[in-house]
Structures are given as structure tokens and as C-alpha cells.
Amino acid sequence: MSNLKVAIQKSGRLSEDSLKLFKECGIKVNNGARKLKASASNFPIEFLFLRDDDIPGYVEDGIADIGIVGENVQQEAQKNTRVLKKLGFSKCRLSLAIPRSEEYPGIEYFNGKSIATSYPYILKSYLKEKKVNAEIHEISGSVEIAPGIGLAEGICDIVSSGSTLLSNGLVEVEEVMRSEAVLIGGDKLDDGQKKLLDQLVFRMDAVLVGKNNKYVLLNAPDESLDKIIDLLPGMRSPTVLPLAEKGWHSIHSVINEDDFWGSIEKLRAAGAEGILVVPIEKMIQ
Ligand code: PRT
Ligand code: ZN
């Protein structure tokens, strides 16, 4: 029987959310102690816990069939892997930063300068595209201290809240790429494994789409019904149920998280009352 091997980060920023996603997909991971390997009791899947930098290589070689890494790691690794799905967590950006005291005229600032980074491949491609000639210093950690110790004039590193840059006297000047956790896959899957992967991606979709939508229940006076129904597309169309009180209906629908507050304001302006918003655990379209 087929078995899908998935590589996830052993310990780091992606570990907890990666395991949580499998749990939300109904996959129970045995072996909480997190050794090198674990299996699941109710899905033919095996987990390998690895350093994130090693995951693209293992997926390319078929040691793991799929893996979860940051897009930044997938791109930098230049291994034969594909992004199968964006997973919506561990969002960050890879940016260029320089000392706060410097004037920044634009990207040409970096001509003839040195830049420290752990992402030489991505940075090199970016500089080439921007026609900038800079020297790249590859270092593996604590990139943010490089300008302070005179190792480089600028850095290219992951930024999330920006507080690391701030506390090192640096300022972000260019965004090189945006990144989030992604599911990656190689090309060595047999038919049975492809089928398992389809099942897994179907479940992940249901979880991710659910997170991106809310279930909304509201009351509407009959004269506002049509207007409110127009505002609420729902999965097919909203559910409309009469209230015990004459002249009123309850409307149930699904709205997207992206313009959540905008939608709520429009509904209130159209006469909606008693609006309840409920999270959706899974949504299958
Ligand atoms: O041990 P292993 O090699 O597996 O882990 P790691 O140390 O290489 O990676 P880890 O766990 O730090 O990060 C895993 C992934 O999380 C990265 O590849 C990114 O895709 C994503 N991610 C999201 C981040 C951050 N946010 C982040 N803030 N990765 C790193 N940082 C670091 C950054 O390098 C900088 O030092 O946090 C600092 C900046 O954070 P702010 O909030 O101060 O801006
Ligand atoms: Zn790493």
C-alpha cells in the first residue's frame, strides 16, 4: 500500500503551524516526542522532521515526497521542486536594508556596495534584474549585525515585524520578495502516492478556504431583504428563513475575510440587525 512521506521543520517557526495544519486535516500524528520520524494513525503518511534548509533537497531526491518550507527557502535552494500550495502562515518578506543614517536615493545606492545575506541566489537574480552591480557576502546567520561590524554596507534578510532591523539601526529600503509557508512536491510520486496527495490537498483546501471565510447570520426587515441578499452571494445563494416575528427574516451566508468589515458596514447600512459572525472550520466548494 502507498505511503506519503512529508518533510516538515523539526523545530523552528514553521513546525507548530505545519503540524496544526495536518491536525486540522484530520490527520493524527503519533509520537509527540518528535524524533526523526513519526507516522499517523488514520492516514498513510509518514513525517520526517528536518532542518528547513534540507527539505527541498530531500524532496528532490525522493527521500520525502512533499514538504513544508518558506517560499524563500524553496527559491533559494534551486532544487527540482514545485510549489503545490500556499499555506497562508509564516508570512514575511525578504528585504534590502541599510544603516538608518544613510541617504537612500533608490536601488542604484547598492552599485559598488557590499551586501550580506543568507539568500545569495535570490539576491543575485534580483540585482541582475534591477541592473545593479553589488558584491554579495554570503553568511549563514545574524545577518543584521553585518553593517555594524563593518562586514557589509547593506543586508538582504527576512523581515517580519521590523523590530530586528530597528534595534540594529537599519532601515528597510527594498522588498525583494514576499514569502509564506508553502507545500512543495517533487516528481517521483507513484500513482498511489499521487492519489494520496490529491486527498491531502483537497483537505488542506477545505481548511484554508474555511479560514478565509466567515459564516454570517443576521436579521433583516422584509423591505430590506432584496438589497441585503444582493450584498451576500453565499456559497450558492444565501439561506432566508422567516422569523417568528412578522415582517422579519433571518439570512445566513458566507463572507470573505478579505473585505470583511467593508461587507459588514454595507449590511448595516442596508438595514441588517443582530449580525452574528461564526468561524468556519472547513469549507468544501
Ligand atoms: O533550524 P532551521 O534551519 O530549520 O530553521 P531556521 O532558523 O533556518 O528558520 P526559522 O525557523 O527561523 O524560519 C523558518 C521560516 O519562517 C523562514 O524560512 C521564513 O520563511 C519564515 N519566517 C517568518 C521567518 C520570519 N518570519 C522571521 N522573522 N524567518 C526568519 N525570521 C527572522 C529573520 O531572519 C530576522 O532575524 O526574524 C528576524 C526578523 O524578524 P522581525 O520580526 O524582527 O522583523
Ligand atoms: Zn534554516
PDB file of N, CA and C and ligand atoms in Angstrom, residues 8-15 50-55 69-74 89-94 118-119 140-144 155-168 172 179-182, ligand 1:
ATOM      1  N   ILE A   8       8.769  17.990   7.383  1.00  0.00           N
ATOM      2  CA  ILE A   8       8.439  19.280   7.992  1.00  0.00           C
ATOM      3  C   ILE A   8       9.571  19.706   8.916  1.00  0.00           C
ATOM      4  N   GLN A   9       9.574  21.008   9.239  1.00  0.00           N
ATOM      5  CA  GLN A   9      10.679  21.549  10.030  1.00  0.00           C
ATOM      6  C   GLN A   9      10.666  20.947  11.433  1.00  0.00           C
ATOM      7  N   LYS A  10      11.841  20.537  11.901  1.00  0.00           N
ATOM      8  CA  LYS A  10      11.934  19.872  13.192  1.00  0.00           C
ATOM      9  C   LYS A  10      11.622  20.837  14.332  1.00  0.00           C
ATOM     10  N   SER A  11      12.332  21.953  14.359  1.00  0.00           N
ATOM     11  CA  SER A  11      11.972  22.936  15.377  1.00  0.00           C
ATOM     12  C   SER A  11      12.327  24.310  14.857  1.00  0.00           C
ATOM     13  N   GLY A  12      11.312  25.157  14.846  1.00  0.00           N
ATOM     14  CA  GLY A  12      11.503  26.489  14.291  1.00  0.00           C
ATOM     15  C   GLY A  12      10.157  27.133  14.057  1.00  0.00           C
ATOM     16  N   ARG A  13      10.176  28.194  13.290  1.00  0.00           N
ATOM     17  CA  ARG A  13       8.966  28.995  13.100  1.00  0.00           C
ATOM     18  C   ARG A  13       7.842  28.270  12.373  1.00  0.00           C
ATOM     19  N   LEU A  14       8.195  27.228  11.570  1.00  0.00           N
ATOM     20  CA  LEU A  14       7.159  26.581  10.762  1.00  0.00           C
ATOM     21  C   LEU A  14       6.577  25.343  11.434  1.00  0.00           C
ATOM     22  N   SER A  15       7.286  24.829  12.461  1.00  0.00           N
ATOM     23  CA  SER A  15       6.958  23.499  12.990  1.00  0.00           C
ATOM     24  C   SER A  15       5.530  23.382  13.508  1.00  0.00           C
ATOM     25  N   LEU A  50      12.989  17.656   9.905  1.00  0.00           N
ATOM     26  CA  LEU A  50      14.310  18.040   9.387  1.00  0.00           C
ATOM     27  C   LEU A  50      14.561  19.537   9.538  1.00  0.00           C
ATOM     28  N   ARG A  51      15.793  19.958   9.294  1.00  0.00           N
ATOM     29  CA  ARG A  51      16.072  21.393   9.199  1.00  0.00           C
ATOM     30  C   ARG A  51      15.431  21.914   7.912  1.00  0.00           C
ATOM     31  N   ASP A  52      14.872  23.095   7.959  1.00  0.00           N
ATOM     32  CA  ASP A  52      14.125  23.562   6.780  1.00  0.00           C
ATOM     33  C   ASP A  52      14.988  23.636   5.521  1.00  0.00           C
ATOM     34  N   ASP A  53      16.264  24.020   5.685  1.00  0.00           N
ATOM     35  CA  ASP A  53      17.146  24.178   4.519  1.00  0.00           C
ATOM     36  C   ASP A  53      17.374  22.859   3.780  1.00  0.00           C
ATOM     37  N   ASP A  54      17.234  21.744   4.504  1.00  0.00           N
ATOM     38  CA  ASP A  54      17.484  20.438   3.892  1.00  0.00           C
ATOM     39  C   ASP A  54      16.262  19.892   3.158  1.00  0.00           C
ATOM     40  N   ILE A  55      15.095  20.480   3.433  1.00  0.00           N
ATOM     41  CA  ILE A  55      13.846  19.889   2.924  1.00  0.00           C
ATOM     42  C   ILE A  55      13.765  19.881   1.381  1.00  0.00           C
ATOM     43  N   VAL A  69       7.986  24.310   3.562  1.00  0.00           N
ATOM     44  CA  VAL A  69       9.075  25.271   3.825  1.00  0.00           C
ATOM     45  C   VAL A  69       8.586  26.675   3.496  1.00  0.00           C
ATOM     46  N   GLY A  70       9.369  27.690   3.871  1.00  0.00           N
ATOM     47  CA  GLY A  70       9.087  29.044   3.417  1.00  0.00           C
ATOM     48  C   GLY A  70       9.421  29.129   1.931  1.00  0.00           C
ATOM     49  N   GLU A  71       8.656  29.955   1.193  1.00  0.00           N
ATOM     50  CA  GLU A  71       8.940  30.138  -0.237  1.00  0.00           C
ATOM     51  C   GLU A  71      10.376  30.613  -0.447  1.00  0.00           C
ATOM     52  N   ASN A  72      10.883  31.414   0.501  1.00  0.00           N
ATOM     53  CA  ASN A  72      12.257  31.912   0.417  1.00  0.00           C
ATOM     54  C   ASN A  72      13.248  30.750   0.373  1.00  0.00           C
ATOM     55  N   VAL A  73      13.011  29.736   1.179  1.00  0.00           N
ATOM     56  CA  VAL A  73      13.912  28.575   1.221  1.00  0.00           C
ATOM     57  C   VAL A  73      13.771  27.747  -0.069  1.00  0.00           C
ATOM     58  N   GLN A  74      12.525  27.583  -0.523  1.00  0.00           N
ATOM     59  CA  GLN A  74      12.289  26.816  -1.752  1.00  0.00           C
ATOM     60  C   GLN A  74      13.013  27.469  -2.939  1.00  0.00           C
ATOM     61  N   PHE A  89       0.540  30.730   6.300  1.00  0.00           N
ATOM     62  CA  PHE A  89       1.169  31.079   7.583  1.00  0.00           C
ATOM     63  C   PHE A  89       2.656  31.408   7.396  1.00  0.00           C
ATOM     64  N   SER A  90       3.267  31.899   8.477  1.00  0.00           N
ATOM     65  CA  SER A  90       4.682  32.342   8.439  1.00  0.00           C
ATOM     66  C   SER A  90       4.940  33.353   7.320  1.00  0.00           C
ATOM     67  N   LYS A  91       4.051  34.330   7.227  1.00  0.00           N
ATOM     68  CA  LYS A  91       4.234  35.343   6.184  1.00  0.00           C
ATOM     69  C   LYS A  91       5.363  36.289   6.573  1.00  0.00           C
ATOM     70  N   CYS A  92       6.199  36.619   5.623  1.00  0.00           N
ATOM     71  CA  CYS A  92       7.310  37.545   5.859  1.00  0.00           C
ATOM     72  C   CYS A  92       7.762  38.079   4.509  1.00  0.00           C
ATOM     73  N   ARG A  93       8.783  38.913   4.529  1.00  0.00           N
ATOM     74  CA  ARG A  93       9.337  39.387   3.264  1.00  0.00           C
ATOM     75  C   ARG A  93      10.846  39.346   3.333  1.00  0.00           C
ATOM     76  N   LEU A  94      11.475  39.214   2.184  1.00  0.00           N
ATOM     77  CA  LEU A  94      12.934  39.277   2.101  1.00  0.00           C
ATOM     78  C   LEU A  94      13.233  40.672   1.583  1.00  0.00           C
ATOM     79  N   SER A 118      21.889  35.591   3.612  1.00  0.00           N
ATOM     80  CA  SER A 118      21.871  34.125   3.576  1.00  0.00           C
ATOM     81  C   SER A 118      21.130  33.665   2.329  1.00  0.00           C
ATOM     82  N   TYR A 119      20.752  34.611   1.483  1.00  0.00           N
ATOM     83  CA  TYR A 119      19.975  34.303   0.271  1.00  0.00           C
ATOM     84  C   TYR A 119      20.706  34.781  -0.981  1.00  0.00           C
ATOM     85  N   SER A 140      25.686  32.853   7.172  1.00  0.00           N
ATOM     86  CA  SER A 140      24.581  31.931   7.450  1.00  0.00           C
ATOM     87  C   SER A 140      23.663  32.375   8.589  1.00  0.00           C
ATOM     88  N   GLY A 141      24.093  33.344   9.386  1.00  0.00           N
ATOM     89  CA  GLY A 141      23.184  33.777  10.452  1.00  0.00           C
ATOM     90  C   GLY A 141      23.539  35.166  10.937  1.00  0.00           C
ATOM     91  N   SER A 142      22.711  35.740  11.788  1.00  0.00           N
ATOM     92  CA  SER A 142      22.923  37.078  12.343  1.00  0.00           C
ATOM     93  C   SER A 142      23.340  38.100  11.283  1.00  0.00           C
ATOM     94  N   VAL A 143      22.622  38.064  10.175  1.00  0.00           N
ATOM     95  CA  VAL A 143      22.937  38.956   9.060  1.00  0.00           C
ATOM     96  C   VAL A 143      22.811  40.429   9.474  1.00  0.00           C
ATOM     97  N   GLU A 144      21.891  40.682  10.395  1.00  0.00           N
ATOM     98  CA  GLU A 144      21.595  42.076  10.760  1.00  0.00           C
ATOM     99  C   GLU A 144      22.757  42.805  11.436  1.00  0.00           C
ATOM    100  N   ILE A 155      22.246  44.846   3.986  1.00  0.00           N
ATOM    101  CA  ILE A 155      21.891  43.434   4.167  1.00  0.00           C
ATOM    102  C   ILE A 155      20.651  43.095   3.356  1.00  0.00           C
ATOM    103  N   CYS A 156      20.486  41.804   3.108  1.00  0.00           N
ATOM    104  CA  CYS A 156      19.258  41.317   2.488  1.00  0.00           C
ATOM    105  C   CYS A 156      18.797  40.178   3.390  1.00  0.00           C
ATOM    106  N   ASP A 157      17.709  40.401   4.130  1.00  0.00           N
ATOM    107  CA  ASP A 157      17.300  39.401   5.117  1.00  0.00           C
ATOM    108  C   ASP A 157      15.778  39.357   5.260  1.00  0.00           C
ATOM    109  N   ILE A 158      15.315  38.344   5.968  1.00  0.00           N
ATOM    110  CA  ILE A 158      13.889  38.190   6.240  1.00  0.00           C
ATOM    111  C   ILE A 158      13.446  39.240   7.257  1.00  0.00           C
ATOM    112  N   VAL A 159      12.320  39.869   6.947  1.00  0.00           N
ATOM    113  CA  VAL A 159      11.738  40.857   7.856  1.00  0.00           C
ATOM    114  C   VAL A 159      10.308  40.445   8.135  1.00  0.00           C
ATOM    115  N   SER A 160       9.933  40.547   9.406  1.00  0.00           N
ATOM    116  CA  SER A 160       8.533  40.278   9.724  1.00  0.00           C
ATOM    117  C   SER A 160       7.955  41.516  10.398  1.00  0.00           C
ATOM    118  N   SER A 161       8.221  41.721  11.678  1.00  0.00           N
ATOM    119  CA  SER A 161       7.698  42.932  12.335  1.00  0.00           C
ATOM    120  C   SER A 161       8.595  44.146  12.057  1.00  0.00           C
ATOM    121  N   GLY A 162       9.834  43.915  11.741  1.00  0.00           N
ATOM    122  CA  GLY A 162      10.780  45.021  11.508  1.00  0.00           C
ATOM    123  C   GLY A 162      11.578  45.387  12.743  1.00  0.00           C
ATOM    124  N   SER A 163      11.310  44.726  13.876  1.00  0.00           N
ATOM    125  CA  SER A 163      11.987  45.151  15.108  1.00  0.00           C
ATOM    126  C   SER A 163      13.473  44.771  15.135  1.00  0.00           C
ATOM    127  N   THR A 164      13.857  43.697  14.460  1.00  0.00           N
ATOM    128  CA  THR A 164      15.284  43.340  14.386  1.00  0.00           C
ATOM    129  C   THR A 164      16.066  44.427  13.647  1.00  0.00           C
ATOM    130  N   LEU A 165      15.507  44.908  12.533  1.00  0.00           N
ATOM    131  CA  LEU A 165      16.173  45.982  11.782  1.00  0.00           C
ATOM    132  C   LEU A 165      16.289  47.217  12.665  1.00  0.00           C
ATOM    133  N   LEU A 166      15.175  47.567  13.277  1.00  0.00           N
ATOM    134  CA  LEU A 166      15.134  48.779  14.105  1.00  0.00           C
ATOM    135  C   LEU A 166      16.194  48.734  15.206  1.00  0.00           C
ATOM    136  N   SER A 167      16.274  47.597  15.901  1.00  0.00           N
ATOM    137  CA  SER A 167      17.196  47.551  17.027  1.00  0.00           C
ATOM    138  C   SER A 167      18.653  47.446  16.583  1.00  0.00           C
ATOM    139  N   ASN A 168      18.884  47.227  15.274  1.00  0.00           N
ATOM    140  CA  ASN A 168      20.253  47.228  14.769  1.00  0.00           C
ATOM    141  C   ASN A 168      20.558  48.480  13.951  1.00  0.00           C
ATOM    142  N   GLU A 172      14.580  49.344   6.232  1.00  0.00           N
ATOM    143  CA  GLU A 172      14.241  48.556   5.051  1.00  0.00           C
ATOM    144  C   GLU A 172      14.078  49.505   3.864  1.00  0.00           C
ATOM    145  N   SER A 179       7.035  36.175   1.148  1.00  0.00           N
ATOM    146  CA  SER A 179       7.101  34.738   1.344  1.00  0.00           C
ATOM    147  C   SER A 179       6.058  34.278   2.357  1.00  0.00           C
ATOM    148  N   GLU A 180       5.673  33.034   2.221  1.00  0.00           N
ATOM    149  CA  GLU A 180       4.842  32.390   3.240  1.00  0.00           C
ATOM    150  C   GLU A 180       5.150  30.899   3.166  1.00  0.00           C
ATOM    151  N   ALA A 181       4.652  30.136   4.100  1.00  0.00           N
ATOM    152  CA  ALA A 181       4.882  28.691   4.070  1.00  0.00           C
ATOM    153  C   ALA A 181       4.185  28.096   2.845  1.00  0.00           C
ATOM    154  N   VAL A 182       4.868  27.163   2.202  1.00  0.00           N
ATOM    155  CA  VAL A 182       4.280  26.508   1.031  1.00  0.00           C
ATOM    156  C   VAL A 182       4.457  24.995   1.124  1.00  0.00           C
TER     157      VAL A 182
HETATM  158  O1  PRT B   1      16.788  25.277  12.186  1.00  0.00           O
HETATM  159  P1  PRT B   1      16.203  25.538  10.851  1.00  0.00           P
HETATM  160  O2  PRT B   1      17.249  25.706   9.761  1.00  0.00           O
HETATM  161  O3  PRT B   1      15.158  24.518  10.490  1.00  0.00           O
HETATM  162  O4  PRT B   1      15.399  26.920  10.974  1.00  0.00           O
HETATM  163  P2  PRT B   1      15.786  28.415  10.575  1.00  0.00           P
HETATM  164  O5  PRT B   1      16.396  29.056  11.750  1.00  0.00           O
HETATM  165  O6  PRT B   1      16.523  28.447   9.273  1.00  0.00           O
HETATM  166  O7  PRT B   1      14.368  29.010  10.215  1.00  0.00           O
HETATM  167  P3  PRT B   1      13.259  29.723  11.132  1.00  0.00           P
HETATM  168  O8  PRT B   1      12.549  28.708  11.957  1.00  0.00           O
HETATM  169  O9  PRT B   1      13.828  30.917  11.805  1.00  0.00           O
HETATM  170  O10 PRT B   1      12.302  30.255   9.975  1.00  0.00           O
HETATM  171  C1  PRT B   1      11.628  29.382   9.109  1.00  0.00           C
HETATM  172  C2  PRT B   1      10.884  30.207   8.064  1.00  0.00           C
HETATM  173  O11 PRT B   1       9.961  31.094   8.702  1.00  0.00           O
HETATM  174  C3  PRT B   1      11.744  31.145   7.219  1.00  0.00           C
HETATM  175  O12 PRT B   1      12.393  30.486   6.145  1.00  0.00           O
HETATM  176  C4  PRT B   1      10.728  32.154   6.719  1.00  0.00           C
HETATM  177  O13 PRT B   1      10.057  31.657   5.580  1.00  0.00           O
HETATM  178  C5  PRT B   1       9.693  32.216   7.860  1.00  0.00           C
HETATM  179  N1  PRT B   1       9.775  33.434   8.700  1.00  0.00           N
HETATM  180  C6  PRT B   1       8.711  34.210   9.040  1.00  0.00           C
HETATM  181  C7  PRT B   1      10.867  33.972   9.263  1.00  0.00           C
HETATM  182  C8  PRT B   1      10.449  35.114   9.972  1.00  0.00           C
HETATM  183  N2  PRT B   1       9.089  35.230   9.808  1.00  0.00           N
HETATM  184  C9  PRT B   1      11.417  35.900  10.706  1.00  0.00           C
HETATM  185  N3  PRT B   1      11.022  36.892  11.300  1.00  0.00           N
HETATM  186  N4  PRT B   1      12.171  33.612   9.287  1.00  0.00           N
HETATM  187  C10 PRT B   1      13.072  34.333   9.969  1.00  0.00           C
HETATM  188  N5  PRT B   1      12.749  35.463  10.660  1.00  0.00           N
HETATM  189  C11 PRT B   1      13.900  36.140  11.365  1.00  0.00           C
HETATM  190  C12 PRT B   1      14.757  36.980  10.413  1.00  0.00           C
HETATM  191  O14 PRT B   1      15.807  36.208   9.876  1.00  0.00           O
HETATM  192  C13 PRT B   1      15.280  38.102  11.287  1.00  0.00           C
HETATM  193  O15 PRT B   1      16.415  37.683  12.031  1.00  0.00           O
HETATM  194  O16 PRT B   1      13.434  37.040  12.343  1.00  0.00           O
HETATM  195  C14 PRT B   1      14.153  38.278  12.274  1.00  0.00           C
HETATM  196  C15 PRT B   1      13.258  39.376  11.765  1.00  0.00           C
HETATM  197  O17 PRT B   1      12.048  39.385  12.441  1.00  0.00           O
HETATM  198  P4  PRT B   1      11.382  40.764  12.870  1.00  0.00           P
HETATM  199  O18 PRT B   1      10.033  40.392  13.375  1.00  0.00           O
HETATM  200  O19 PRT B   1      12.262  41.371  13.918  1.00  0.00           O
HETATM  201  O20 PRT B   1      11.306  41.632  11.618  1.00  0.00           O
END
